[in-house]
Coordinates of C-alpha atoms and ligand atoms in Angstrom, one line a residue:
M849 CA 23.8 -13.1 19.2
K850 CA 22.3 -16.1 17.3
V851 CA 23.9 -19.2 15.9
L852 CA 23.7 -19.4 12.1
K853 CA 22.5 -23.1 12.2
D854 CA 19.4 -22.0 14.2
I855 CA 18.2 -19.5 11.7
L856 CA 18.3 -21.8 8.7
Y857 CA 15.1 -23.7 9.4
K858 CA 13.0 -24.0 6.2
V859 CA 15.7 -22.5 4.0
A860 CA 16.0 -24.5 0.8
I861 CA 19.8 -25.1 1.0
E862 CA 21.7 -26.5 -1.9
S863 CA 25.2 -26.6 -0.4
V864 CA 27.1 -25.4 2.6
T865 CA 30.8 -24.5 2.6
G866 CA 32.2 -23.8 6.1
S867 CA 30.6 -24.0 9.5
T868 CA 27.0 -23.1 10.5
E869 CA 27.9 -23.4 14.2
I870 CA 28.9 -19.8 14.3
D871 CA 27.6 -16.8 16.2
I872 CA 26.1 -14.2 14.0
H873 CA 25.3 -10.5 14.7
K874 CA 22.5 -9.7 12.2
I875 CA 21.2 -10.4 8.7
D876 CA 21.5 -7.8 5.9
F877 CA 20.9 -7.7 2.1
D878 CA 22.7 -4.4 1.6
S879 CA 26.5 -4.6 1.7
R880 CA 26.7 -1.0 2.7
K881 CA 25.0 -1.8 6.0
I882 CA 27.2 -4.8 6.9
E883 CA 28.9 -4.9 10.3
T884 CA 31.2 -7.4 12.0
N885 CA 29.8 -11.0 12.1
D886 CA 26.8 -10.2 9.9
V887 CA 25.2 -12.6 7.4
F888 CA 25.1 -11.0 3.9
V889 CA 22.2 -12.2 1.7
A890 CA 22.9 -11.5 -2.0
I891 CA 19.7 -10.5 -3.8
R892 CA 19.4 -10.1 -7.6
G893 CA 17.7 -6.7 -8.0
S894 CA 16.4 -4.6 -10.8
L895 CA 19.3 -2.2 -10.7
S896 CA 22.1 -4.2 -9.3
D897 CA 23.0 -7.7 -8.2
G898 CA 23.9 -8.4 -4.5
H899 CA 26.3 -11.1 -5.7
D900 CA 28.6 -8.4 -7.0
Y901 CA 28.9 -7.0 -3.5
I902 CA 29.9 -10.2 -1.7
E903 CA 33.6 -9.2 -1.5
K904 CA 32.7 -5.8 -0.2
A905 CA 30.4 -7.4 2.5
I906 CA 33.3 -9.6 3.6
Q907 CA 35.6 -6.6 3.8
L908 CA 33.1 -4.9 6.1
G909 CA 32.9 -8.0 8.4
A910 CA 30.4 -10.4 7.0
I911 CA 31.0 -13.9 8.4
A912 CA 28.5 -15.8 6.3
I913 CA 27.2 -15.3 2.7
I914 CA 23.9 -16.5 1.3
C915 CA 23.9 -16.7 -2.4
D916 CA 22.4 -18.6 -5.4
T917 CA 25.8 -19.0 -7.2
L918 CA 29.0 -19.4 -5.3
P919 CA 31.7 -16.8 -6.0
E920 CA 34.9 -17.9 -7.7
N921 CA 37.0 -17.0 -4.7
I922 CA 36.0 -18.7 -1.6
E923 CA 37.5 -17.0 1.4
K924 CA 38.8 -19.1 4.4
G925 CA 36.8 -18.6 7.6
I926 CA 33.7 -17.5 5.8
T927 CA 30.6 -19.7 5.6
Y928 CA 29.0 -19.8 2.1
I929 CA 25.5 -21.2 1.8
K930 CA 24.1 -21.8 -1.7
V931 CA 20.3 -21.6 -1.8
K932 CA 17.8 -21.9 -4.6
D933 CA 16.3 -18.5 -4.0
T934 CA 18.0 -15.8 -1.9
N935 CA 14.8 -13.7 -1.5
S936 CA 13.0 -16.7 0.0
A937 CA 16.1 -17.6 2.2
L938 CA 16.1 -14.0 3.5
A939 CA 12.4 -14.3 4.4
F940 CA 12.8 -17.5 6.4
M941 CA 16.1 -16.4 8.0
A942 CA 14.6 -13.1 9.1
A943 CA 11.6 -14.8 10.6
N944 CA 13.8 -17.4 12.4
Y945 CA 16.2 -14.7 13.6
F946 CA 13.4 -12.8 15.4
G947 CA 11.8 -16.1 16.7
N948 CA 8.9 -16.2 14.1
P949 CA 6.9 -13.4 15.7
S950 CA 4.1 -13.7 13.1
E951 CA 3.1 -17.0 14.8
K952 CA 2.7 -15.3 18.2
L953 CA 0.0 -12.8 17.1
K954 CA -3.0 -12.7 14.7
L955 CA -1.6 -11.4 11.5
V956 CA -4.0 -10.4 8.7
G957 CA -2.8 -9.4 5.2
V958 CA -4.7 -7.0 3.0
T959 CA -4.0 -7.1 -0.8
G960 CA -5.5 -5.6 -3.9
T961 CA -5.0 -2.5 -6.0
N962 CA -7.0 0.0 -4.0
G963 CA -8.2 0.1 -0.4
K964 CA -5.3 -1.7 1.4
T965 CA -4.2 1.3 3.4
T966 CA -7.8 2.2 4.3
I967 CA -8.8 -1.3 5.4
A968 CA -5.6 -2.0 7.3
S969 CA -5.6 1.4 9.1
L970 CA -9.3 1.2 10.0
L971 CA -8.9 -2.4 11.3
F972 CA -6.1 -1.0 13.4
Q973 CA -8.4 1.7 14.7
L974 CA -11.3 -0.7 15.2
F975 CA -9.3 -3.2 17.3
Q976 CA -7.8 -0.5 19.3
K977 CA -11.2 0.8 20.1
A978 CA -12.2 -2.7 21.1
G979 CA -9.5 -2.6 23.7
F980 CA -6.8 -4.7 22.1
K981 CA -3.1 -3.8 21.6
V982 CA -2.7 -3.6 17.9
G983 CA 0.0 -3.4 15.2
L984 CA -0.1 -1.9 11.7
L985 CA 2.3 -2.1 8.8
S986 CA 1.0 0.3 6.1
T987 CA 2.1 2.7 3.4
V988 CA 1.3 5.7 5.7
K989 CA 2.9 4.5 8.9
I990 CA 4.0 1.6 11.1
M991 CA 2.3 1.4 14.5
V992 CA 3.4 -0.8 17.4
D993 CA 0.5 -0.2 19.8
E994 CA 0.8 3.6 20.5
T995 CA 4.3 4.0 19.0
E996 CA 4.5 5.4 15.5
Y997 CA 7.3 4.7 13.0
K998 CA 7.9 6.1 9.5
A999 CA 7.0 3.7 6.7
T1000 CA 9.2 3.5 3.6
H1001 CA 7.3 0.8 1.7
T1002 CA 3.8 -0.6 1.5
T1003 CA 5.2 -4.0 2.4
P1004 CA 8.7 -3.6 3.8
D1005 CA 11.5 -6.1 3.3
S1006 CA 11.4 -9.2 5.4
T1007 CA 14.0 -8.2 8.0
T1008 CA 12.1 -5.0 8.6
I1009 CA 8.7 -6.8 8.8
N1010 CA 10.0 -9.3 11.4
H1011 CA 11.9 -6.6 13.3
Y1012 CA 8.6 -4.7 13.9
L1013 CA 6.5 -7.9 14.5
N1014 CA 9.0 -8.8 17.2
E1015 CA 8.7 -5.4 18.7
M1016 CA 4.9 -5.9 18.7
I1017 CA 5.3 -9.1 20.6
E1018 CA 7.5 -7.4 23.1
A1019 CA 4.9 -4.7 23.5
G1020 CA 2.1 -7.2 24.1
V1021 CA 0.3 -6.7 20.7
T1022 CA -2.2 -9.4 19.9
H1023 CA -3.4 -8.4 16.4
C1024 CA -1.5 -6.9 13.4
F1025 CA -2.9 -5.7 10.1
M1026 CA -0.6 -5.3 7.2
E1027 CA -0.7 -4.3 3.6
V1028 CA 0.6 -6.9 1.2
S1029 CA 1.7 -5.4 -2.1
S1030 CA 2.3 -7.2 -5.3
H1031 CA 6.0 -6.2 -5.1
G1032 CA 6.2 -7.6 -1.6
I1033 CA 4.7 -10.9 -2.7
H1034 CA 6.9 -11.1 -5.8
Q1035 CA 10.1 -10.4 -3.8
K1036 CA 9.0 -13.0 -1.2
R1037 CA 8.9 -10.3 1.5
T1038 CA 5.9 -12.1 3.1
E1039 CA 6.8 -15.7 2.3
A1040 CA 7.8 -16.8 5.8
L1041 CA 5.0 -15.1 7.6
H1042 CA 2.1 -16.9 9.3
F1043 CA -1.2 -15.2 8.4
V1044 CA -4.5 -16.0 10.2
G1045 CA -6.3 -14.2 7.4
G1046 CA -6.1 -12.6 4.0
V1047 CA -8.3 -9.9 2.4
F1048 CA -8.7 -9.1 -1.3
T1049 CA -10.0 -5.7 -2.2
N1050 CA -10.0 -5.4 -6.0
L1051 CA -7.7 -5.5 -9.0
S1052 CA -7.2 -2.9 -11.7
H1053 CA -4.6 -1.3 -13.8
D1054 CA -1.5 -0.6 -11.7
H1055 CA 2.2 -1.5 -11.4
L1056 CA 2.4 -2.6 -15.0
D1057 CA 5.9 -1.0 -15.0
Y1058 CA 7.0 -3.8 -12.6
H1059 CA 4.8 -6.7 -13.7
P1060 CA 5.1 -7.4 -17.4
T1061 CA 1.4 -8.2 -17.9
F1062 CA -1.9 -7.8 -16.1
A1063 CA -2.1 -11.6 -15.8
E1064 CA 1.2 -11.8 -14.0
Y1065 CA 0.1 -9.0 -11.6
R1066 CA -3.1 -11.0 -10.9
D1067 CA -1.3 -14.3 -10.4
V1068 CA 1.2 -12.7 -8.0
K1069 CA -1.8 -11.4 -5.9
K1070 CA -3.4 -14.8 -6.1
S1071 CA -0.3 -16.6 -4.9
F1072 CA -0.7 -14.8 -1.6
F1073 CA -4.1 -16.5 -1.2
D1074 CA -2.8 -19.8 -2.4
S1075 CA -0.2 -19.7 0.4
L1076 CA -2.7 -19.1 3.2
P1077 CA -2.9 -22.1 5.6
K1078 CA -6.1 -24.2 6.2
T1079 CA -6.9 -22.5 9.5
A1080 CA -6.8 -19.0 8.0
F1081 CA -9.7 -17.1 6.5
A1082 CA -9.6 -15.8 2.9
L1083 CA -12.0 -12.9 2.4
S1084 CA -12.6 -11.7 -1.1
N1085 CA -14.6 -9.0 -2.8
I1086 CA -16.8 -11.1 -5.0
D1087 CA -18.2 -8.1 -7.0
D1088 CA -14.7 -7.7 -8.5
K1089 CA -14.2 -9.9 -11.5
N1090 CA -11.0 -11.2 -10.0
G1091 CA -12.6 -11.8 -6.6
P1092 CA -13.6 -15.4 -7.2
V1093 CA -10.2 -16.2 -8.8
M1094 CA -8.5 -15.3 -5.6
L1095 CA -10.5 -17.9 -3.7
Q1096 CA -9.8 -20.7 -6.2
N1097 CA -7.1 -23.1 -5.2
T1098 CA -6.7 -21.7 -1.7
V1099 CA -7.0 -24.2 1.2
A1100 CA -8.0 -21.4 3.6
R1101 CA -11.6 -21.0 4.8
K1102 CA -13.3 -19.0 2.1
F1103 CA -15.6 -16.0 2.7
T1104 CA -17.0 -13.4 0.3
Y1105 CA -18.2 -9.8 0.6
A1106 CA -20.2 -7.8 -1.9
L1107 CA -22.7 -5.0 -2.6
K1108 CA -24.1 -6.5 -5.8
S1109 CA -23.6 -10.3 -5.6
Y1110 CA -24.8 -12.9 -3.1
A1111 CA -22.1 -13.0 -0.4
D1112 CA -21.4 -13.9 3.3
F1113 CA -21.0 -10.2 4.1
K1114 CA -23.4 -8.1 2.1
A1115 CA -24.2 -4.4 2.3
T1116 CA -26.7 -2.1 0.6
I1117 CA -26.1 1.7 0.5
L1118 CA -29.1 3.4 1.9
E1119 CA -27.7 6.9 1.9
S1120 CA -24.4 8.5 0.5
Q1121 CA -23.6 12.0 1.6
L1122 CA -20.5 14.2 2.0
S1123 CA -20.6 13.4 5.7
G1124 CA -20.8 9.7 5.4
L1125 CA -22.7 6.5 4.4
L1126 CA -25.8 4.8 5.8
L1127 CA -25.4 1.1 5.1
K1128 CA -27.5 -2.0 5.7
V1129 CA -24.8 -4.6 6.6
N1130 CA -26.4 -8.1 6.5
D1131 CA -29.5 -7.3 8.6
N1132 CA -28.3 -4.2 10.5
E1133 CA -28.1 -0.6 9.7
V1134 CA -24.9 1.4 10.4
W1135 CA -23.8 5.0 9.8
V1136 CA -20.1 5.3 9.0
K1137 CA -18.1 8.6 8.7
L1138 CA -16.5 7.3 5.4
I1139 CA -17.4 8.8 2.0
G1140 CA -18.2 7.1 -1.3
S1141 CA -19.5 3.8 -2.4
F1142 CA -16.0 2.3 -2.6
N1143 CA -15.8 2.8 1.2
A1144 CA -18.9 0.5 1.5
Y1145 CA -16.6 -2.2 0.2
N1146 CA -13.9 -1.3 2.7
V1147 CA -16.5 -1.3 5.5
L1148 CA -17.5 -4.9 4.5
A1149 CA -13.9 -6.0 4.4
I1150 CA -13.3 -4.6 7.9
Y1151 CA -16.6 -6.0 9.2
G1152 CA -15.9 -9.5 7.7
T1153 CA -12.4 -9.5 9.1
A1154 CA -13.5 -8.5 12.6
V1155 CA -16.2 -11.2 12.6
E1156 CA -13.8 -13.8 11.4
L1157 CA -11.3 -12.8 14.1
G1158 CA -14.0 -13.6 16.6
M1159 CA -15.6 -10.1 17.3
D1160 CA -19.3 -10.0 18.0
S1161 CA -21.0 -8.7 14.9
L1162 CA -23.0 -6.0 16.7
E1163 CA -20.0 -4.8 18.5
A1164 CA -18.1 -4.7 15.2
L1165 CA -20.9 -2.5 13.7
R1166 CA -20.9 -0.2 16.8
L1167 CA -17.2 0.3 16.5
L1168 CA -17.4 0.8 12.7
S1169 CA -19.7 3.8 13.2
D1170 CA -17.0 5.4 15.3
L1171 CA -14.1 5.2 12.9
E1172 CA -12.3 8.3 11.5
S1173 CA -11.3 8.6 7.9
V1174 CA -7.6 7.8 7.0
S1175 CA -5.3 10.7 6.4
G1176 CA -5.2 11.7 2.7
R1177 CA -8.1 9.4 1.8
F1178 CA -11.0 11.5 0.8
Q1179 CA -10.0 14.1 3.4
Y1180 CA -11.9 17.3 3.0
I1181 CA -12.4 20.9 4.3
V1182 CA -15.1 23.4 3.6
S1183 CA -13.6 26.9 3.5
A1184 CA -15.2 30.0 5.0
G1185 CA -16.4 31.0 1.6
N1186 CA -18.0 27.5 1.1
V1187 CA -15.5 26.0 -1.3
T1188 CA -15.0 22.2 -0.6
A1189 CA -11.5 21.0 -1.1
I1190 CA -10.9 17.3 -1.2
V1191 CA -7.5 15.7 -0.9
D1192 CA -7.3 12.1 -2.1
Y1193 CA -4.4 9.6 -2.7
A1194 CA -6.1 8.4 -5.9
H1195 CA -3.1 7.8 -8.2
T1196 CA -4.4 5.0 -10.3
P1197 CA -7.0 5.3 -13.1
D1198 CA -9.4 3.2 -11.2
A1199 CA -9.0 5.1 -7.9
L1200 CA -9.4 8.4 -9.7
D1201 CA -12.5 7.2 -11.5
N1202 CA -14.0 6.0 -8.2
V1203 CA -13.3 9.3 -6.4
L1204 CA -14.7 11.4 -9.2
K1205 CA -17.8 9.2 -9.5
T1206 CA -18.2 9.4 -5.7
I1207 CA -18.1 13.2 -5.9
A1208 CA -20.7 13.1 -8.7
D1209 CA -23.0 11.0 -6.6
I1210 CA -22.9 13.3 -3.6
R1211 CA -23.0 16.6 -5.5
T1212 CA -26.3 18.2 -4.6
K1213 CA -26.1 21.7 -6.2
N1214 CA -25.1 23.0 -9.6
E1215 CA -21.6 23.6 -8.6
Q1216 CA -18.3 23.3 -10.5
L1217 CA -15.9 20.4 -10.0
I1218 CA -12.2 21.3 -10.6
T1219 CA -9.7 18.5 -10.5
V1220 CA -6.0 19.0 -10.0
V1221 CA -4.1 15.8 -11.1
G1222 CA -0.6 14.6 -12.1
C1223 CA 1.2 11.4 -12.7
G1224 CA 4.5 10.3 -11.1
G1225 CA 7.8 10.1 -12.9
N1226 CA 9.8 6.9 -13.3
R1227 CA 6.7 4.8 -12.8
D1228 CA 4.0 3.2 -15.0
K1229 CA 3.7 5.4 -18.0
T1230 CA 0.7 3.8 -19.5
K1231 CA -1.6 5.2 -16.9
R1232 CA -0.8 8.9 -17.8
P1233 CA -3.2 9.4 -20.8
I1234 CA -5.9 7.2 -19.1
M1235 CA -5.9 9.4 -15.9
A1236 CA -6.0 12.6 -17.9
K1237 CA -9.0 11.2 -19.9
I1238 CA -10.8 10.3 -16.7
A1239 CA -10.1 13.6 -15.1
T1240 CA -11.4 15.6 -18.1
D1241 CA -14.4 13.3 -18.7
L1242 CA -15.6 13.5 -15.1
S1243 CA -14.8 17.1 -14.1
D1244 CA -15.8 20.6 -15.3
K1245 CA -12.2 21.7 -15.3
A1246 CA -9.0 19.6 -15.1
I1247 CA -5.7 21.1 -14.2
L1248 CA -2.9 18.8 -15.2
T1249 CA 0.2 19.3 -13.0
S1250 CA 3.2 17.5 -11.5
D1251 CA 3.1 14.6 -9.0
N1252 CA 6.6 13.5 -8.0
P1253 CA 8.3 13.8 -11.3
R1254 CA 11.3 12.1 -9.8
N1255 CA 14.1 12.0 -12.5
E1256 CA 11.8 12.6 -15.4
D1257 CA 11.1 15.8 -17.2
P1258 CA 7.7 17.0 -15.9
E1259 CA 6.9 18.5 -19.3
V1260 CA 7.3 15.1 -20.9
I1261 CA 4.9 13.5 -18.3
L1262 CA 2.4 16.2 -19.0
D1263 CA 2.7 15.7 -22.8
E1264 CA 1.9 12.0 -22.3
M1265 CA -1.1 12.9 -20.1
E1266 CA -2.4 15.3 -22.6
K1267 CA -2.5 12.6 -25.3
G1268 CA -5.4 11.1 -23.4
V1269 CA -7.5 14.3 -23.6
E1270 CA -10.2 14.0 -26.3
A1271 CA -10.7 16.9 -28.6
H1272 CA -14.1 17.9 -27.2
N1273 CA -12.5 18.1 -23.7
Y1274 CA -9.6 20.4 -24.7
K1275 CA -11.4 23.5 -23.5
K1276 CA -11.6 22.0 -20.0
I1277 CA -7.9 21.6 -19.4
L1278 CA -5.2 23.8 -18.0
R1279 CA -1.6 22.7 -17.9
I1280 CA 0.3 24.1 -14.9
T1281 CA 3.6 22.3 -14.2
D1282 CA 4.1 23.8 -10.7
R1283 CA 1.8 21.9 -8.3
K1284 CA 1.4 24.9 -5.9
Q1285 CA 0.5 27.2 -8.8
A1286 CA -2.0 24.6 -10.1
I1287 CA -3.7 24.4 -6.7
K1288 CA -3.7 28.2 -6.5
T1289 CA -5.4 28.4 -9.9
A1290 CA -8.0 25.9 -8.9
C1291 CA -8.7 28.1 -5.8
Q1292 CA -8.9 31.3 -7.9
L1293 CA -11.4 29.7 -10.3
A1294 CA -13.5 28.2 -7.5
Q1295 CA -16.8 30.0 -6.6
P1296 CA -18.9 29.4 -3.5
N1297 CA -20.3 25.8 -3.4
D1298 CA -17.6 24.6 -5.9
I1299 CA -15.6 21.5 -5.3
I1300 CA -11.8 21.1 -5.8
L1301 CA -10.4 17.7 -5.9
I1302 CA -6.6 17.4 -5.5
A1303 CA -5.7 13.9 -6.5
G1304 CA -2.6 11.7 -6.2
K1305 CA -0.6 12.6 -3.2
G1306 CA -3.0 12.2 -0.3
H1307 CA -1.0 12.0 3.0
E1308 CA 2.4 12.5 1.3
T1309 CA 4.3 15.5 2.6
Y1310 CA 6.8 15.9 -0.2
Q1311 CA 7.2 16.4 -3.9
E1312 CA 10.1 14.5 -5.4
I1313 CA 12.0 16.4 -8.1
N1314 CA 15.3 15.1 -9.4
G1315 CA 15.9 12.8 -6.5
V1316 CA 15.2 15.6 -3.9
R1317 CA 12.2 15.5 -1.7
N1318 CA 10.9 19.0 -1.0
H1319 CA 8.2 19.6 1.6
F1320 CA 4.8 19.7 0.0
D1321 CA 1.4 18.9 1.5
D1322 CA -1.7 19.2 -0.6
M1323 CA -4.1 19.8 2.3
E1324 CA -1.8 22.4 4.0
T1325 CA -1.3 24.2 0.6
V1326 CA -5.0 24.4 -0.3
K1327 CA -6.0 25.6 3.1
E1328 CA -3.4 28.3 3.1
I1329 CA -4.3 29.5 -0.4
L1330 CA -8.1 29.5 0.2
E1331 CA -7.4 31.6 3.4
Q1332 CA -5.1 34.0 1.6
L1333 CA -7.7 34.5 -1.1
G1334 CA -10.3 35.1 1.5
K1335 CA -12.5 32.3 0.0
Ligands
UAG534 C1 11.6 -2.2 -7.7 C2 11.7 -2.7 -6.3 O1 10.7 -3.2 -5.7 N1 12.9 -2.5 -5.7 C3 13.1 -3.0 -4.3 C4 14.3 -3.9 -4.4 O2 15.3 -3.2 -4.9 P1 16.1 -3.6 -6.2 O3 15.8 -5.0 -6.6 O4 15.9 -2.5 -7.2 O5 17.6 -3.5 -5.6 P2 18.9 -3.1 -6.4 O6 19.2 -1.7 -6.1 O7 18.8 -3.6 -7.7 O8 19.9 -4.0 -5.6 C5 19.9 -5.4 -5.5 C6 20.5 -5.9 -4.3 O9 21.8 -5.4 -4.2 C7 22.1 -4.8 -3.0 N2 23.2 -3.9 -3.1 C8 23.1 -2.8 -3.9 C9 24.1 -1.9 -4.0 C10 25.2 -2.0 -3.1 O10 26.2 -1.3 -3.1 N3 25.3 -3.1 -2.3 C11 24.3 -4.0 -2.2 O11 24.3 -4.9 -1.4 C12 20.8 -4.2 -2.6 O12 20.7 -4.0 -1.2 C13 19.8 -5.3 -3.0 O13 19.6 -6.3 -2.1 O14 14.5 -4.5 -3.2 C14 14.8 -3.5 -2.2 C15 15.0 -4.2 -0.9 O15 13.8 -5.0 -0.5 C16 13.7 -2.5 -2.0 O16 14.0 -1.5 -1.1 C17 13.4 -1.9 -3.4 O17 12.3 -1.1 -3.2 C18 12.4 0.2 -3.9 C19 13.0 1.2 -3.0 C20 11.0 0.6 -4.3 O18 10.7 1.8 -4.5 N4 10.1 -0.3 -4.3 C21 8.7 0.0 -4.6 C22 8.4 0.0 -6.1 C23 7.8 -1.0 -3.9 O19 8.3 -2.0 -3.4 N5 6.6 -0.7 -3.8 C24 5.6 -1.6 -3.2 C25 4.2 -1.4 -3.6 C26 3.8 0.1 -3.7 C27 2.3 0.2 -4.1 O20 1.5 -0.7 -3.9 O21 2.0 1.3 -4.5 C28 5.8 -1.6 -1.7 O22 5.5 -2.7 -1.1 O23 6.3 -0.6 -1.2
ATP535 N1 -12.2 -0.3 -2.0 C1 -11.8 0.6 -2.9 N2 -12.1 0.5 -4.2 C2 -11.6 1.4 -5.1 N3 -11.0 2.5 -4.7 C3 -10.7 2.7 -3.5 C4 -11.0 1.7 -2.4 N4 -10.6 2.2 -1.3 C5 -9.9 3.3 -1.5 N5 -10.0 3.6 -2.8 C6 -9.4 4.8 -3.5 O1 -8.0 4.5 -3.7 C7 -7.2 5.5 -3.0 C8 -6.1 4.7 -2.3 O2 -6.7 4.0 -1.2 P1 -5.7 3.2 -0.3 O3 -4.6 4.1 0.1 O4 -6.6 2.7 0.8 O5 -5.3 2.1 -1.3 P2 -4.0 1.2 -1.3 O6 -4.4 -0.1 -1.8 O7 -3.3 1.2 0.0 O8 -3.1 2.0 -2.4 P3 -1.5 2.1 -2.3 O9 -0.9 0.8 -2.2 O10 -1.2 2.7 -3.6 O11 -1.2 3.0 -1.1 C9 -8.1 6.2 -2.1 O12 -7.7 7.5 -1.9 C10 -9.4 6.1 -2.7 O13 -9.5 7.1 -3.7

């Protein structure tokens, strides 16, 4: 039990009706989850408005309501707190409720279009290997030291974040690495957190279904850096054209990393193979089991973060060479018949372009590259033709297929993808709506030494069709089919 008054610290209150000296059970922004003596925070969402559910929340036992507009009927015995912004109020109240756990450990946020999961997950691995108790909030999973929880978002809502941070404190965790998505920043999910550092990876075309313009998407990301405190470090990829922008206006200690430009943390790629990268990082050479030049950026972000968190630089490099690749991120197998199948989460034009260029760099023989790719339903439609163009431009054969069609007609998604295929590339494409069938066809076409890239789903273990999630795992499927075909 907490007293309402005690969890209102830093909340921008406009008016209070009723008492704040009341015991509350928990805070929730979903009326359907309200229990006796809860505080209900009304959020204006994209589909519905929490203010419409205030009455329902009270019926279920809410004792206090946080809203930006008071309802017409004020009920006796209920406390109404009018605030400027309910998302922001939720963030501060959730942090206060759990005793501001982000202030009790070293929390680092990773933001940018691509690389967040890789960097946060590898930092988690690296600090564990260095002997620390570590936490992770990522798209793939949530980790509280050794305990794993399922993740639902890249950056969960503020009550969930603080719940897990609190659990981390109870488990003795000293460092936590979290992904900070643009949705998360925009919805103030991270506003009340205390970060000791922020990392920017890169910015490219994504989430333009949510953010009306690229400029807004960039500014939202930038606002995360602007909010870092003076004592925190702000580490930015200066080779990205938005890298310098992220560091402007922040009061945090600024650091840069780059492959091409002058930077605090600088690397040169000495060798790039299917088994890993040999890098010169500042003045030292290091072999890492991560593939592709984009991973050289990720290595620099990890190295820079570790050093800024006080790790000895040689120790950081030693531990980097020991890291294992993240599930579904350039994960590959070589079959008995010498077919290489790569599963990668690349579901943005930029990520797909990177993965295909990486494969082009490390191809040694005259083998065929077959790409299986789709685009999600009910998400950014503008990327569909672009991804199909990239896949056909950079592969010998591209099989366009489904990738979580959700509530859209998969054929319509494929029609939109096909619009991006240029006439001279038409002979390269196949259109197979069923993802398993598409993977099977890629396997049938593959000859020894050929490479199959299955892009878009990575670690995901489902395919979402008409609101139903059916089990589907790209790696499991391709392994099984290659074995069945005796390849
Ligand atoms: C578009 C988006 O970000 N939506 C998030 C948003 O929901 P919303 O605004 O659509 O909510 P809504 O359904 O309109 O409802 C508004 C409010 O009314 C409440 N409500 C609604 C119905 C009811 O009966 N009672 C009630 O109280 C809801 O609980 C909510 O508080 O706020 C919810 C609570 O925080 C989130 O769970 C939800 O994430 C949805 C599930 C989602 O898919 N989000 C994705 C797009 C997302 O956030 N992705 C990012 C980045 C991904 C990436 O980088 O690839 C992430 O960080 O995961
Ligand atoms: N630094 C990078 N630059 C460009 N592409 C990258 C980088 N790191 C990873 N990628 C590519 O992007 C894909 C997604 O990587 P990752 O999951 O780490 O990014 P993310 O930012 O967490 O994306 P999401 O929020 O969509 O999960 C990878 O599978 C890889 O193909």
